[in-house]
C-alpha cells in the first residue's frame, strides 16, 4: 500500500486481537480493503490505529518492546 509509510502488527494479550499501528496519509477503510484482498481472514487485524510515527530505537529499528507495551496497557 503506497500511502503507508510504516506499519507494525501486535497481538493484544487480553483478547488476542491483532492491532495494526500505521503511519502515512491513508484512511483506515482503505487499509482494511487492501489487507482484506491480500491476506487470509485469520491474519486480518481487528483494530487499525494511525500514529504520526512509530517508536524507534537509536539503531533505526522498530522498538517492538514499546509497541507491545502500547497495545497491552
Short mmCIF file of N, CA, C and O in Angstrom, two decimals:
data_model
loop_
_atom_site.label_atom_id
_atom_site.label_comp_id
_atom_site.label_asym_id
_atom_site.label_seq_id
_atom_site.Cartn_x
_atom_site.Cartn_y
_atom_site.Cartn_z
N UNK A 1 0.87 -1.17 0.00
CA UNK A 1 0.00 0.00 0.00
C UNK A 1 0.91 1.23 0.00
O UNK A 1 1.54 1.52 1.02
N UNK A 2 1.01 1.92 -1.09
CA UNK A 2 1.97 3.01 -1.22
C UNK A 2 1.83 4.15 -0.20
O UNK A 2 2.80 4.75 0.20
N UNK A 3 0.61 4.44 0.25
CA UNK A 3 0.41 5.56 1.18
C UNK A 3 0.85 5.24 2.61
O UNK A 3 0.98 6.13 3.43
N UNK A 4 1.06 3.97 2.92
CA UNK A 4 1.50 3.57 4.26
C UNK A 4 3.02 3.69 4.30
O UNK A 4 3.72 3.05 3.53
N UNK A 5 3.51 4.52 5.23
CA UNK A 5 4.96 4.71 5.34
C UNK A 5 5.60 3.66 6.23
O UNK A 5 6.69 3.19 5.98
N UNK A 6 4.90 3.27 7.30
CA UNK A 6 5.40 2.25 8.22
C UNK A 6 4.20 1.57 8.88
O UNK A 6 3.15 2.19 9.04
N UNK A 7 4.37 0.31 9.26
CA UNK A 7 3.29 -0.42 9.91
C UNK A 7 3.86 -1.52 10.79
O UNK A 7 4.95 -2.04 10.52
N UNK A 8 3.11 -1.83 11.83
CA UNK A 8 3.51 -2.90 12.74
C UNK A 8 2.25 -3.52 13.32
O UNK A 8 1.35 -2.80 13.77
N UNK A 9 2.17 -4.82 13.29
CA UNK A 9 1.02 -5.53 13.83
C UNK A 9 1.44 -6.22 15.13
O UNK A 9 2.46 -6.91 15.17
N UNK A 10 0.67 -5.98 16.20
CA UNK A 10 0.98 -6.52 17.52
C UNK A 10 -0.26 -7.21 18.07
O UNK A 10 -1.38 -6.72 17.89
N UNK A 11 -0.07 -8.34 18.74
CA UNK A 11 -1.19 -9.07 19.32
C UNK A 11 -1.45 -8.59 20.75
O UNK A 11 -0.55 -8.57 21.57
N UNK A 12 -2.69 -8.18 21.01
CA UNK A 12 -3.09 -7.79 22.37
C UNK A 12 -3.32 -9.06 23.18
O UNK A 12 -4.07 -9.95 22.78
N UNK A 13 -2.67 -9.16 24.32
CA UNK A 13 -2.73 -10.37 25.13
C UNK A 13 -4.10 -10.61 25.76
O UNK A 13 -4.53 -11.75 25.90
N UNK A 14 -4.80 -9.55 26.14
CA UNK A 14 -6.06 -9.71 26.88
C UNK A 14 -7.15 -10.40 26.06
O UNK A 14 -7.96 -11.13 26.61
N UNK A 15 -7.16 -10.19 24.74
CA UNK A 15 -8.22 -10.79 23.92
C UNK A 15 -7.71 -11.36 22.59
O UNK A 15 -8.50 -11.71 21.72
N UNK A 16 -6.39 -11.43 22.42
CA UNK A 16 -5.75 -11.97 21.21
C UNK A 16 -6.06 -11.20 19.93
O UNK A 16 -5.85 -11.71 18.83
N UNK A 17 -6.54 -9.96 20.05
CA UNK A 17 -6.80 -9.15 18.87
C UNK A 17 -5.49 -8.69 18.25
O UNK A 17 -4.58 -8.27 18.95
N UNK A 18 -5.42 -8.76 16.92
CA UNK A 18 -4.27 -8.19 16.22
C UNK A 18 -4.53 -6.70 16.02
O UNK A 18 -5.59 -6.30 15.52
N UNK A 19 -3.58 -5.88 16.44
CA UNK A 19 -3.70 -4.43 16.33
C UNK A 19 -2.64 -3.93 15.36
O UNK A 19 -1.45 -4.18 15.55
N UNK A 20 -3.08 -3.24 14.31
CA UNK A 20 -2.16 -2.69 13.32
C UNK A 20 -1.95 -1.21 13.61
O UNK A 20 -2.90 -0.43 13.60
N UNK A 21 -0.70 -0.83 13.89
CA UNK A 21 -0.32 0.57 14.01
C UNK A 21 0.30 0.96 12.68
O UNK A 21 1.10 0.21 12.11
N UNK A 22 -0.07 2.12 12.16
CA UNK A 22 0.45 2.54 10.87
C UNK A 22 0.68 4.05 10.82
O UNK A 22 0.07 4.80 11.58
N UNK A 23 1.56 4.45 9.92
CA UNK A 23 1.80 5.87 9.65
C UNK A 23 1.57 6.09 8.17
O UNK A 23 1.66 5.17 7.37
N UNK A 24 1.25 7.31 7.82
CA UNK A 24 1.04 7.63 6.42
C UNK A 24 -0.28 8.34 6.20
O UNK A 24 -1.08 8.50 7.12
N UNK A 25 -0.50 8.75 4.98
CA UNK A 25 -1.68 9.51 4.62
C UNK A 25 -2.69 8.59 3.94
O UNK A 25 -2.78 8.54 2.71
N UNK A 26 -3.42 7.85 4.77
CA UNK A 26 -4.40 6.89 4.25
C UNK A 26 -5.48 6.67 5.30
O UNK A 26 -5.22 6.74 6.50
N UNK A 27 -6.67 6.43 4.85
CA UNK A 27 -7.79 6.18 5.76
C UNK A 27 -7.83 4.71 6.16
O UNK A 27 -7.42 3.83 5.40
N UNK A 28 -8.36 4.46 7.33
CA UNK A 28 -8.48 3.11 7.88
C UNK A 28 -9.22 2.18 6.90
O UNK A 28 -8.80 1.05 6.66
N UNK A 29 -10.29 2.66 6.31
CA UNK A 29 -11.10 1.83 5.40
C UNK A 29 -10.29 1.37 4.18
O UNK A 29 -10.47 0.25 3.70
N UNK A 30 -9.40 2.23 3.68
CA UNK A 30 -8.58 1.86 2.54
C UNK A 30 -7.60 0.73 2.90
O UNK A 30 -7.38 -0.19 2.11
N UNK A 31 -7.04 0.82 4.10
CA UNK A 31 -6.12 -0.23 4.55
C UNK A 31 -6.88 -1.54 4.74
O UNK A 31 -6.43 -2.59 4.31
N UNK A 32 -8.05 -1.46 5.37
CA UNK A 32 -8.85 -2.67 5.59
C UNK A 32 -9.17 -3.37 4.28
O UNK A 32 -9.07 -4.58 4.18
N UNK A 33 -9.55 -2.61 3.28
CA UNK A 33 -9.87 -3.22 1.98
C UNK A 33 -8.63 -3.85 1.34
O UNK A 33 -8.68 -4.98 0.89
N UNK A 34 -7.53 -3.12 1.35
CA UNK A 34 -6.31 -3.63 0.73
C UNK A 34 -5.81 -4.88 1.45
O UNK A 34 -5.43 -5.86 0.81
N UNK A 35 -5.84 -4.86 2.77
CA UNK A 35 -5.38 -6.01 3.55
C UNK A 35 -6.32 -7.20 3.34
O UNK A 35 -5.88 -8.33 3.16
N UNK A 36 -7.62 -6.93 3.35
CA UNK A 36 -8.60 -7.99 3.17
C UNK A 36 -8.51 -8.70 1.83
O UNK A 36 -8.85 -9.87 1.70
N UNK A 37 -8.01 -7.98 0.83
CA UNK A 37 -7.85 -8.56 -0.50
C UNK A 37 -6.59 -9.39 -0.65
O UNK A 37 -6.45 -10.14 -1.61
N UNK A 38 -5.64 -9.26 0.28
CA UNK A 38 -4.32 -9.87 0.09
C UNK A 38 -3.95 -10.97 1.09
O UNK A 38 -3.08 -11.78 0.79
N UNK A 39 -4.54 -10.98 2.28
CA UNK A 39 -4.11 -11.95 3.29
C UNK A 39 -5.30 -12.77 3.79
O UNK A 39 -6.45 -12.34 3.68
N UNK A 40 -5.04 -13.94 4.36
CA UNK A 40 -6.12 -14.78 4.88
C UNK A 40 -6.89 -14.09 6.01
O UNK A 40 -6.34 -13.25 6.74
N UNK A 41 -8.14 -14.44 6.14
CA UNK A 41 -9.03 -13.80 7.12
C UNK A 41 -8.47 -13.85 8.55
O UNK A 41 -8.57 -12.88 9.29
N UNK A 42 -7.86 -14.96 8.95
CA UNK A 42 -7.37 -15.08 10.32
C UNK A 42 -6.19 -14.15 10.61
O UNK A 42 -5.84 -13.92 11.76
N UNK A 43 -5.58 -13.60 9.57
CA UNK A 43 -4.44 -12.69 9.75
C UNK A 43 -4.84 -11.22 9.68
O UNK A 43 -4.01 -10.34 9.87
N UNK A 44 -6.10 -10.94 9.44
CA UNK A 44 -6.56 -9.55 9.30
C UNK A 44 -6.68 -8.92 10.69
O UNK A 44 -7.33 -9.48 11.58
N UNK A 45 -6.06 -7.75 10.88
CA UNK A 45 -6.12 -7.09 12.18
C UNK A 45 -7.56 -6.73 12.57
O UNK A 45 -8.39 -6.44 11.72
N UNK A 46 -7.81 -6.75 13.87
CA UNK A 46 -9.12 -6.38 14.40
C UNK A 46 -9.22 -4.89 14.69
O UNK A 46 -10.31 -4.34 14.81
N UNK A 47 -8.06 -4.24 14.83
CA UNK A 47 -8.00 -2.80 15.09
C UNK A 47 -6.93 -2.17 14.23
O UNK A 47 -5.89 -2.78 13.98
N UNK A 48 -7.20 -0.95 13.79
CA UNK A 48 -6.25 -0.18 12.98
C UNK A 48 -6.08 1.17 13.65
O UNK A 48 -7.04 1.92 13.79
N UNK A 49 -4.86 1.48 14.08
CA UNK A 49 -4.61 2.72 14.81
C UNK A 49 -3.53 3.54 14.09
O UNK A 49 -2.41 3.09 13.92
N UNK A 50 -3.92 4.73 13.67
CA UNK A 50 -2.98 5.64 12.99
C UNK A 50 -2.12 6.34 14.03
O UNK A 50 -2.60 6.77 15.08
N UNK A 51 -0.83 6.47 13.74
CA UNK A 51 0.13 7.20 14.57
C UNK A 51 0.92 8.13 13.67
O UNK A 51 1.14 7.84 12.49
N UNK A 52 1.36 9.24 14.22
CA UNK A 52 2.22 10.15 13.47
C UNK A 52 3.56 9.49 13.19
O UNK A 52 4.15 9.67 12.14
N UNK A 53 4.05 8.71 14.17
CA UNK A 53 5.27 7.93 13.98
C UNK A 53 5.25 6.73 14.91
O UNK A 53 4.56 6.73 15.93
N UNK A 54 6.00 5.72 14.55
CA UNK A 54 6.13 4.53 15.38
C UNK A 54 7.39 4.67 16.22
O UNK A 54 8.36 5.31 15.80
N UNK A 55 7.40 4.09 17.43
CA UNK A 55 8.59 4.22 18.29
C UNK A 55 9.78 3.45 17.70
O UNK A 55 9.65 2.29 17.34
N UNK A 56 10.90 4.14 17.61
CA UNK A 56 12.10 3.55 17.02
C UNK A 56 13.23 3.54 18.04
O UNK A 56 13.29 4.38 18.93
N UNK A 57 14.12 2.59 17.88
CA UNK A 57 15.34 2.53 18.68
C UNK A 57 16.38 3.46 18.05
O UNK A 57 16.23 3.88 16.91
N UNK A 58 17.43 3.74 18.77
CA UNK A 58 18.50 4.59 18.24
C UNK A 58 19.12 3.99 16.98
O UNK A 58 19.60 4.71 16.11
N UNK A 59 19.07 2.67 16.86
CA UNK A 59 19.63 2.00 15.69
C UNK A 59 18.76 2.16 14.44
O UNK A 59 19.15 1.77 13.36
N UNK A 60 17.55 2.71 14.61
CA UNK A 60 16.64 2.88 13.49
C UNK A 60 15.65 1.75 13.33
O UNK A 60 14.79 1.78 12.47
N UNK A 61 15.75 0.74 14.20
CA UNK A 61 14.81 -0.38 14.16
C UNK A 61 13.58 -0.06 14.99
O UNK A 61 13.63 0.75 15.91
N UNK A 62 12.49 -0.74 14.69
CA UNK A 62 11.25 -0.57 15.44
C UNK A 62 11.44 -1.04 16.88
O UNK A 62 12.01 -2.10 17.12
N UNK A 63 10.95 -0.26 17.83
CA UNK A 63 11.03 -0.63 19.24
C UNK A 63 9.84 -1.56 19.54
O UNK A 63 8.77 -1.11 19.94
N UNK A 64 10.03 -2.84 19.32
CA UNK A 64 8.94 -3.81 19.49
C UNK A 64 8.51 -3.93 20.94
O UNK A 64 7.34 -4.18 21.22
N UNK A 65 9.42 -3.75 21.88
CA UNK A 65 9.06 -3.81 23.30
C UNK A 65 8.07 -2.70 23.62
O UNK A 65 7.05 -2.95 24.28
N UNK A 66 8.33 -1.51 23.16
CA UNK A 66 7.41 -0.39 23.40
C UNK A 66 6.09 -0.60 22.69
O UNK A 66 5.02 -0.28 23.22
N UNK A 67 6.13 -1.16 21.48
CA UNK A 67 4.88 -1.46 20.75
C UNK A 67 4.04 -2.46 21.55
O UNK A 67 2.83 -2.29 21.69
N UNK A 68 4.67 -3.47 22.11
CA UNK A 68 3.97 -4.46 22.91
C UNK A 68 3.36 -3.80 24.16
O UNK A 68 2.22 -4.08 24.51
N UNK A 69 4.09 -2.90 24.78
CA UNK A 69 3.57 -2.20 25.96
C UNK A 69 2.38 -1.31 25.58
O UNK A 69 1.41 -1.23 26.32
N UNK A 70 2.46 -0.64 24.41
CA UNK A 70 1.38 0.24 23.98
C UNK A 70 0.07 -0.52 23.80
O UNK A 70 -0.98 -0.08 24.22
N UNK A 71 0.15 -1.68 23.18
CA UNK A 71 -1.07 -2.43 22.87
C UNK A 71 -1.62 -3.17 24.09
O UNK A 71 -2.80 -3.46 24.17
N UNK A 72 -0.76 -3.44 25.06
CA UNK A 72 -1.19 -4.21 26.24
C UNK A 72 -1.36 -3.37 27.50
O UNK A 72 -1.31 -3.88 28.60
N UNK A 73 -1.56 -2.06 27.33
CA UNK A 73 -1.77 -1.19 28.50
C UNK A 73 -3.10 -1.46 29.14
O UNK A 73 -4.06 -1.80 28.55
#
